[in-house]
Tab-separated table of C-alpha atoms in Angstrom:
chain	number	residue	atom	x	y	z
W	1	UNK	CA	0.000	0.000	0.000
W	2	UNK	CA	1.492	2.923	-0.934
W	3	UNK	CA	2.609	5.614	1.662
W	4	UNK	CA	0.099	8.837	1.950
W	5	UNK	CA	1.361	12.009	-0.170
W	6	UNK	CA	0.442	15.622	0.666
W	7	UNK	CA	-2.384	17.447	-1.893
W	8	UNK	CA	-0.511	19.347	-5.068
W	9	UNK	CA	-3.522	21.380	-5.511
W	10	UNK	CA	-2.096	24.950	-5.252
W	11	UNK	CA	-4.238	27.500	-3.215
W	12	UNK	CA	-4.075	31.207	-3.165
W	13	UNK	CA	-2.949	32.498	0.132
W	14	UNK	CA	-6.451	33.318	2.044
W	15	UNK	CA	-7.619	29.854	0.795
W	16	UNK	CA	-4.390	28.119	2.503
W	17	UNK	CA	-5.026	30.554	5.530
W	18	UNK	CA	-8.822	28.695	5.939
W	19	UNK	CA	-7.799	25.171	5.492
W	20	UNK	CA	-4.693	25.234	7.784
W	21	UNK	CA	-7.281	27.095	10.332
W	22	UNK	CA	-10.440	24.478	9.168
W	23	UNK	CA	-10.863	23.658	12.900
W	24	UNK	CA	-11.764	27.241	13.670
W	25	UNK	CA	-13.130	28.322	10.268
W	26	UNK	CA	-15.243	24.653	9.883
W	27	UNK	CA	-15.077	23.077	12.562
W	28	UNK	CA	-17.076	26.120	14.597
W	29	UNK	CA	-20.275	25.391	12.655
W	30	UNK	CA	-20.433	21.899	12.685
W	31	UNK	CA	-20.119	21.875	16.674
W	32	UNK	CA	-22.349	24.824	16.705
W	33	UNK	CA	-24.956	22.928	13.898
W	34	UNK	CA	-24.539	19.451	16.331
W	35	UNK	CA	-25.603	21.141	19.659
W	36	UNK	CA	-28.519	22.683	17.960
W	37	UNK	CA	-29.717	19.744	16.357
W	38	UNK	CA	-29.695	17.910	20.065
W	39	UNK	CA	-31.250	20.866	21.441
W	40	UNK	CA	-34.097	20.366	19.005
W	41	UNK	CA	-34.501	17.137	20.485
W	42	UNK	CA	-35.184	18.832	23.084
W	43	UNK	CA	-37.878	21.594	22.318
W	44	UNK	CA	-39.762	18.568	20.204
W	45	UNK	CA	-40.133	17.135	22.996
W	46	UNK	CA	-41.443	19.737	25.269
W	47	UNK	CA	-43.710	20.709	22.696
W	48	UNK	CA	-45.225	17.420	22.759
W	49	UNK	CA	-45.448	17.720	26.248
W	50	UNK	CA	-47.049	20.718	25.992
W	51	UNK	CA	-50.092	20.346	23.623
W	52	UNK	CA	-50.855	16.841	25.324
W	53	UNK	CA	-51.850	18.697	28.624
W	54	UNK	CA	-52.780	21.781	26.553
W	55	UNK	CA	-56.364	22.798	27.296
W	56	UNK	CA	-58.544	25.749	26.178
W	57	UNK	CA	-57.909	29.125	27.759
W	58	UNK	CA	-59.555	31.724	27.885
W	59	UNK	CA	-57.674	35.662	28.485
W	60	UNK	CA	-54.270	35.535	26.970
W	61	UNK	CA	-53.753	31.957	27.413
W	62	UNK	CA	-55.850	31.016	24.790
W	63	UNK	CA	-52.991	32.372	22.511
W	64	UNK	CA	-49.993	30.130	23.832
W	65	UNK	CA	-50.576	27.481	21.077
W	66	UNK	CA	-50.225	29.701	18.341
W	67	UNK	CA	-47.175	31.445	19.999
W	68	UNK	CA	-45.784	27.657	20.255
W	69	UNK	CA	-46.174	26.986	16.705
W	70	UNK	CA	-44.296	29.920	15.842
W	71	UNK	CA	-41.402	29.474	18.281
W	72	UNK	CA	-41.204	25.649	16.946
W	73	UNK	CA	-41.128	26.313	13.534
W	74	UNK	CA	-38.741	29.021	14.108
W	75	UNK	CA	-36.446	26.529	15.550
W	76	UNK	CA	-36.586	23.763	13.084
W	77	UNK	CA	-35.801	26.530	10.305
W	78	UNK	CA	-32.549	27.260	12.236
W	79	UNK	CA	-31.807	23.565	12.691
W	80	UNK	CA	-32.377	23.105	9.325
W	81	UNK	CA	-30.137	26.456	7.905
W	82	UNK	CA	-27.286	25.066	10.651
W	83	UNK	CA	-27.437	21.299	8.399
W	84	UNK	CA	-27.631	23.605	5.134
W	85	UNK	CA	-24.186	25.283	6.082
W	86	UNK	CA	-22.544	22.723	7.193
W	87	UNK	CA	-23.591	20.718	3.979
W	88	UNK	CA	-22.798	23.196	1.698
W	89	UNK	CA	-19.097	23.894	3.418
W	90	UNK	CA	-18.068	20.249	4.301
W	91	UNK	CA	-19.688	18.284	0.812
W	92	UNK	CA	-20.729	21.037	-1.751
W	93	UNK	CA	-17.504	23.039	-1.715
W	94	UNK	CA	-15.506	20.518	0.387
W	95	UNK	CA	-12.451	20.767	-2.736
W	96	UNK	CA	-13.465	24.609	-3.339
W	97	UNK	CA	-12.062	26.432	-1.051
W	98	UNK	CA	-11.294	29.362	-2.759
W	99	UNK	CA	-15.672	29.700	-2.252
W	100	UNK	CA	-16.159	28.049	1.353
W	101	UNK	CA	-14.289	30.863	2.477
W	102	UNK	CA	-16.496	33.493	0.978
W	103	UNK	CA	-19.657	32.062	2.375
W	104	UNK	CA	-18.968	33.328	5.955
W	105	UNK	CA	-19.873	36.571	4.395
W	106	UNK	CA	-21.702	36.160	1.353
W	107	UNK	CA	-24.300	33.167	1.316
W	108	UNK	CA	-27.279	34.692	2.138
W	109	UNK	CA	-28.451	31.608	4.495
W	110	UNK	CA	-24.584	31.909	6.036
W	111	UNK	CA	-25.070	35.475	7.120
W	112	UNK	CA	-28.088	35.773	8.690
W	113	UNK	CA	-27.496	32.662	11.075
W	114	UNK	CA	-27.652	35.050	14.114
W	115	UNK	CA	-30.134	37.054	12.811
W	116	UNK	CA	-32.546	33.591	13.288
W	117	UNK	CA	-31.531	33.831	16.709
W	118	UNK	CA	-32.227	37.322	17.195
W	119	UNK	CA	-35.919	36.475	16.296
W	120	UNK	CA	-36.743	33.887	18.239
W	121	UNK	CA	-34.709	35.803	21.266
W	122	UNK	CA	-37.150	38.490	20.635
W	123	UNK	CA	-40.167	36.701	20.444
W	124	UNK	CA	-39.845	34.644	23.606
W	125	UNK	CA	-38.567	38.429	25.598
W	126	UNK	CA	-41.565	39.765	24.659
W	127	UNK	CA	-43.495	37.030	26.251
W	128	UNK	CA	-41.999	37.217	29.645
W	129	UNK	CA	-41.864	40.650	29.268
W	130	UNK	CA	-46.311	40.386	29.222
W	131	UNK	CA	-45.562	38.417	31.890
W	132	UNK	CA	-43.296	41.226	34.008
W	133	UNK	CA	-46.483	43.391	33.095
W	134	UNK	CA	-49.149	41.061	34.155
W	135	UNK	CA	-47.516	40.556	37.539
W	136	UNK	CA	-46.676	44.729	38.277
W	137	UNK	CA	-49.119	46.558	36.624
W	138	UNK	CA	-46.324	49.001	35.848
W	139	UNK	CA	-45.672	49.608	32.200
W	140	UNK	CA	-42.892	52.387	33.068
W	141	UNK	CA	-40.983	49.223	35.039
W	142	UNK	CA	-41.590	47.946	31.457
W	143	UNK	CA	-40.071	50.547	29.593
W	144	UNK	CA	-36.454	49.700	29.904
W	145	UNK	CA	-37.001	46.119	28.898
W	146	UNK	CA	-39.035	46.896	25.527
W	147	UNK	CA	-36.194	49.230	24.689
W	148	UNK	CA	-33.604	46.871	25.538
W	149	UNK	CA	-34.802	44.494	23.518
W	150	UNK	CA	-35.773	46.931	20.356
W	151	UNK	CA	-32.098	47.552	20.581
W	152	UNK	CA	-30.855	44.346	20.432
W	153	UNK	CA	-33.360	43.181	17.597
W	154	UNK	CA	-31.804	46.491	15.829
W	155	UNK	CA	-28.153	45.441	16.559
W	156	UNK	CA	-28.899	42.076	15.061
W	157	UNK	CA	-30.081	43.513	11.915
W	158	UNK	CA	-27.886	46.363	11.677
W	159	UNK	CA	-25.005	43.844	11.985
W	160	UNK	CA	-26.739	41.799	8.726
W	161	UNK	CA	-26.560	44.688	6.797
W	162	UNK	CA	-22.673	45.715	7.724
W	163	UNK	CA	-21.477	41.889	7.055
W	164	UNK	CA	-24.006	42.573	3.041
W	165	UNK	CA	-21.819	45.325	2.316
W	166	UNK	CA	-18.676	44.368	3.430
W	167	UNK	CA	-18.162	46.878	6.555
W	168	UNK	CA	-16.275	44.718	9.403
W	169	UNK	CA	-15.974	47.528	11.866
W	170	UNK	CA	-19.637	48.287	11.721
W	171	UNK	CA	-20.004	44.658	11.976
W	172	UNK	CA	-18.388	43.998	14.996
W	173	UNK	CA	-19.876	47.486	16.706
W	174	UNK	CA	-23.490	45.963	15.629
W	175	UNK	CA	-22.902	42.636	16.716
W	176	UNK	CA	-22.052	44.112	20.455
W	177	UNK	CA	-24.699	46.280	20.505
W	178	UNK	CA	-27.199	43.129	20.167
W	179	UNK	CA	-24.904	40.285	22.465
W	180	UNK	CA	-24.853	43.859	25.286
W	181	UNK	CA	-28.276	44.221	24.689
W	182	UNK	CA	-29.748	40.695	24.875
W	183	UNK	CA	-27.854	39.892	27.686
W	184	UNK	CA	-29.357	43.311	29.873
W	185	UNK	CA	-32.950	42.227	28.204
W	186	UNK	CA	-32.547	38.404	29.918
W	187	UNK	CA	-31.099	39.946	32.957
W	188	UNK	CA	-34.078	42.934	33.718
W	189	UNK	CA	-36.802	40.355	33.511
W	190	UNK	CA	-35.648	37.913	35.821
W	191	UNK	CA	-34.265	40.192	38.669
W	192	UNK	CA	-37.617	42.251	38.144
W	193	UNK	CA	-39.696	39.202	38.048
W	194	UNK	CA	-38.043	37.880	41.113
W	195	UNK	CA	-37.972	41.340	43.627
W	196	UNK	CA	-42.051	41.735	42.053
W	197	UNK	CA	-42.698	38.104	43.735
W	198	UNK	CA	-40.891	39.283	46.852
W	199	UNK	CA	-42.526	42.149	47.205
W	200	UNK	CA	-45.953	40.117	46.573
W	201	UNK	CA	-44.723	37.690	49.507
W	202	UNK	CA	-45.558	40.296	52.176
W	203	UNK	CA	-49.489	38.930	53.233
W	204	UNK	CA	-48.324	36.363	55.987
W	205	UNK	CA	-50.199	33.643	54.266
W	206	UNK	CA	-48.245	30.740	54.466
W	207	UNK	CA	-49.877	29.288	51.407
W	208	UNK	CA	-48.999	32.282	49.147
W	209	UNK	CA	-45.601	32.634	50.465
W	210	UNK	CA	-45.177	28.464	49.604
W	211	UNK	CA	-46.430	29.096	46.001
W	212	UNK	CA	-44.451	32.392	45.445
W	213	UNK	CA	-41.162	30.357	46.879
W	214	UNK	CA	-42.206	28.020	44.011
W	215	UNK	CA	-42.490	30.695	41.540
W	216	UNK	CA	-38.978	32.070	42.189
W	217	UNK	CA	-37.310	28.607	41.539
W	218	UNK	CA	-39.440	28.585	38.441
W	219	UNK	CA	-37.924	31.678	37.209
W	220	UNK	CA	-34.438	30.922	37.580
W	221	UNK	CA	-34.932	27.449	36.076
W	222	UNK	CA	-36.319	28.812	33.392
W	223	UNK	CA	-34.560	32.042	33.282
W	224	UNK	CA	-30.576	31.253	34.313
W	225	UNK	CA	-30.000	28.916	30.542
W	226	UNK	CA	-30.676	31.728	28.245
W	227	UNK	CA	-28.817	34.479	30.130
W	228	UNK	CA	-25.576	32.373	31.140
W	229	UNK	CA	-25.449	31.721	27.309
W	230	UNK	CA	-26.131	34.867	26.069
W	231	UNK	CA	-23.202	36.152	28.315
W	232	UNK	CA	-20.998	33.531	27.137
W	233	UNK	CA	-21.692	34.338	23.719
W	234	UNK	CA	-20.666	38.192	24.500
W	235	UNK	CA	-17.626	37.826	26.412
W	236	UNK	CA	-16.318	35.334	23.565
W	237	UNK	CA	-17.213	37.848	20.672
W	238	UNK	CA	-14.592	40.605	22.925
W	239	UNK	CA	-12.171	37.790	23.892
W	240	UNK	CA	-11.225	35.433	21.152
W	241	UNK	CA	-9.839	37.564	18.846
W	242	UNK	CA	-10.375	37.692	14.967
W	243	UNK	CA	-8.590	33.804	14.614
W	244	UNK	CA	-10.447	32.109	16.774
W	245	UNK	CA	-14.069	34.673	16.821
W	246	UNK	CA	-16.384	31.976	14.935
W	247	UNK	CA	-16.125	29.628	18.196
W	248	UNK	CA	-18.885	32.199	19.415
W	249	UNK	CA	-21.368	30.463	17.334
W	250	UNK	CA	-21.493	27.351	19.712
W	251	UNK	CA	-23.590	29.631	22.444
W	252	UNK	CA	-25.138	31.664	19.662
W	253	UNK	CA	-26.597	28.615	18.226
W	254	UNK	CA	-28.071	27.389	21.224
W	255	UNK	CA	-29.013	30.622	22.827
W	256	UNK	CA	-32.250	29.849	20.382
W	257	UNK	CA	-33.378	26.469	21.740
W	258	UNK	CA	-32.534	27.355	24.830
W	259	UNK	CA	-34.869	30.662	24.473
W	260	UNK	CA	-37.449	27.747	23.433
W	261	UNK	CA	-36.640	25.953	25.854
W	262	UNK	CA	-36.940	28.346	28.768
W	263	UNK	CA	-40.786	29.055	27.103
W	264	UNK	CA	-41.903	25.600	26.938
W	265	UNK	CA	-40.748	24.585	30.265
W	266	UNK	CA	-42.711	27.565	31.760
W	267	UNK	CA	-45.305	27.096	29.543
W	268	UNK	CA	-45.260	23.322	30.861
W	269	UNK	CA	-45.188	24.218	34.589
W	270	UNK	CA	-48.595	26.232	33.977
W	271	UNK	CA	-50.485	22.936	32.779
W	272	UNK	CA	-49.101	20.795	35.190
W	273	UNK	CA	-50.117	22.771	37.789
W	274	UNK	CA	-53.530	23.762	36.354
W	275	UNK	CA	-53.948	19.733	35.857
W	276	UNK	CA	-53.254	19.298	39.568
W	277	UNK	CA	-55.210	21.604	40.771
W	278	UNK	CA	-58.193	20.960	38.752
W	279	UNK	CA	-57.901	17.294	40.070
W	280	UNK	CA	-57.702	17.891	43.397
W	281	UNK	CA	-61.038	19.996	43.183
W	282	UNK	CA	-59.613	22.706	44.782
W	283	UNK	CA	-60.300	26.045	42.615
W	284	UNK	CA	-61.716	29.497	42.901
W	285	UNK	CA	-63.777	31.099	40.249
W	286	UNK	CA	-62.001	33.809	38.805
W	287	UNK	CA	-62.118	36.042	35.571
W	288	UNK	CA	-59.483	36.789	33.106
W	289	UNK	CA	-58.354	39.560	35.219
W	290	UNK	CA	-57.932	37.726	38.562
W	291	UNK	CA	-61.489	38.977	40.092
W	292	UNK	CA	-64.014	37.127	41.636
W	293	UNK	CA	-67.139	36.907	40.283
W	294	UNK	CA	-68.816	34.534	42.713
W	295	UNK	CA	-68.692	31.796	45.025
W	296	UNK	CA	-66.412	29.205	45.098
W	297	UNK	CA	-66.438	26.706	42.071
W	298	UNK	CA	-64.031	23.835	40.359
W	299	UNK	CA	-62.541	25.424	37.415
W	300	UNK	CA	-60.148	24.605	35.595
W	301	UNK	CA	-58.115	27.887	34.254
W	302	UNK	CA	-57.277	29.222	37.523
W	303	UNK	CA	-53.675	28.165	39.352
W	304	UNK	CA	-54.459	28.688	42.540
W	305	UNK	CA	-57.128	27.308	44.692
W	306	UNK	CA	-58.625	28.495	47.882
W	307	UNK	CA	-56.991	28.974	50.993
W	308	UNK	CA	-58.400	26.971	53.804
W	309	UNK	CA	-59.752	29.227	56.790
W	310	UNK	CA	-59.408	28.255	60.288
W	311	UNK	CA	-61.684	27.069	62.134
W	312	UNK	CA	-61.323	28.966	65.016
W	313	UNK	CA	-61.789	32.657	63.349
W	314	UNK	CA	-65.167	34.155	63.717
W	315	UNK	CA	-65.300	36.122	61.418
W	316	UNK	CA	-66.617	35.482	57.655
W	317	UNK	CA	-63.706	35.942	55.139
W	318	UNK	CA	-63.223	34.621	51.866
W	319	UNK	CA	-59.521	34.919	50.177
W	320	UNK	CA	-59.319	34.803	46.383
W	321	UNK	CA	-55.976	34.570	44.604
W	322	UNK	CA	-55.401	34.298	40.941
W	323	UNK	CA	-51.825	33.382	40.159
W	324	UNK	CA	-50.250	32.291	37.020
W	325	UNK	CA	-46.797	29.881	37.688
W	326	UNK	CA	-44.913	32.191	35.498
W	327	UNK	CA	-43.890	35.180	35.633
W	328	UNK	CA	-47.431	36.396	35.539
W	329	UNK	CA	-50.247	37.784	37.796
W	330	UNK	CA	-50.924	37.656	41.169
W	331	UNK	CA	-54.107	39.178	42.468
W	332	UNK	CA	-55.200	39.027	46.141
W	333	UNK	CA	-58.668	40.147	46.878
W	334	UNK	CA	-60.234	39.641	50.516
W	335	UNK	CA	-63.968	39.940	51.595
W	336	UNK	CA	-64.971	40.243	55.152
């Protein structure tokens, strides 16, 4: 068997710079393309969790299907544009390399890989963002989020354009705007969320202070994936340098499932405890808006049932809470 010779193709300089650096300049979007494909795995799953203990809603609720449909197919189009790059670089133009190395900032499905993740990042902010609302009442506490976030959609977009026409510096400037802005985004809703359930936790009721306790672990479950990775993903972008910069891709690719993620296991907790409360019989009648409208009643679209008096009170008082496991509403409303 004859010994192993080195290729006599000749390649231009920048195409011999890419293939002696093809663990950086390929290797970084097939890692980045495997992670997201298992991640999928992942977000299939909950979504079949979620629309086989899916119910009708009514309020806002009845909307989360549709919002699920979106955020799924959102996330099998990236899976499917992280296969098509990693296809077209590895098979299509695996002896080309004088046009792999072009696609990075050319190929139109190439460019605008973090521009997918931008979207769904958006979409699933804006949701817990309702939710920050729905719990305060406060749009100005509000304010800084939806601004924070318009910026970082912006950044992503902005940064599309610079990497179209060829302007690096813009590029990078864009690119940081977005990663700063994502990151501050993730960060305001969960600190928020979590000192607007403390502040709720102030009643003495020890069944209110159980189920807010509940709701904070909920929110850092939920919340901590997404903004770990969305930091990771900025401090690589300022601290790999220009050789080694595409490894970023790894978090940026997964940021988006794990956005998904973080709204389907939510999503998920809501159900579940809807399902148990409903079976254990146990539920106030409430409106959309967390009022009463009655006596007590089993229904099936509240999460919270009623507290138990004691005995030895005397006097006549019925509590009615309306509380979403989410980062949503909490309503008290006593009658004596």
């Amino acid at each position: 068997m004859p010994a192993p010779q080195h290729s006599t193709i000749q390649l231009s300089p920048s195409s011999q710079i890419f293939v002696d650096n093809r663990a950086t300049t390929l290797g970084a979007w097939v890692i980045a393309g495997f992670f997201d494909a298992i991640l999928l795995g992942v977000v299939l799953c909950q979504t079949s969790s979620f629309f086989k203990s899916y119910r009708n809603q009514s309020g806002i609720g009845r909307h989360y299907r549709w919002l699920v449909l979106v955020v799924v197919f959102l996330c099998v189009l990236k899976t499917s544009q992280a296969i098509g790059i990693v296809w077209v670089q590895n098979v299509h133009d695996f002896a080309n390399p004088d046009v792999a190395q072009t696609l990075v900032a050319k190929a139109w499905y190439q460019v605008s890989a973090p521009t997918m993740t931008g979207i769904i990042a958006v979409i699933v902010q804006s949701f817990f963002t309702m939710r920050f609302y729905m719990l305060l009442r406060n749009l100005w506490a509000c304010i800084p989020i939806v601004i924070s976030m318009m910026l970082s959609f912006a950044g992503v977009c902005l940064s599309l354009n610079s990497i179209v026409i060829g302007d690096a510096k813009a590029k990078v400037m864009w690119l940081l705007v977005h990663l700063v802005c994502t990151f501050c985004t993730d960060f305001m809703i969960t600190v928020g969320t979590c000192l607007a359930l403390r502040n709720r936790n102030s009643g003495g009721l020890a069944s209110t202070a159980s189920l807010i306790n509940r709701l904070l672990r909920l929110v850092f479950e939920s919340a901590i994936p997404p903004t770990i990775a969305a930091g990771i993903d900025l401090i690589m972008t300022q601290t790999l340098g220009q050789k080694h910069l595409l490894w970023h891709l790894v978090f940026n690719f997964a940021l988006s499932k794990l956005y998904a993620i973080s709204l389907l296991y939510t999503l998920n907790c809501i159900n579940e405890y809807r399902k148990t409360q409903a079976m254990s019989g146990g539920l106030s009648s409430s409106g959309s808006r967390g009022v009463s409208h009655g006596r007590s009643v089993k229904r099936g679209d509240v999460e919270l049932g009623n507290l138990r008096k004691t005995e030895q009170v005397f006097v006549q008082t019925q509590i009615v809470t309306h509380i979403s496991p989410s980062q949503g509403s909490i309503e008290v409303i006593t009658f004596f």
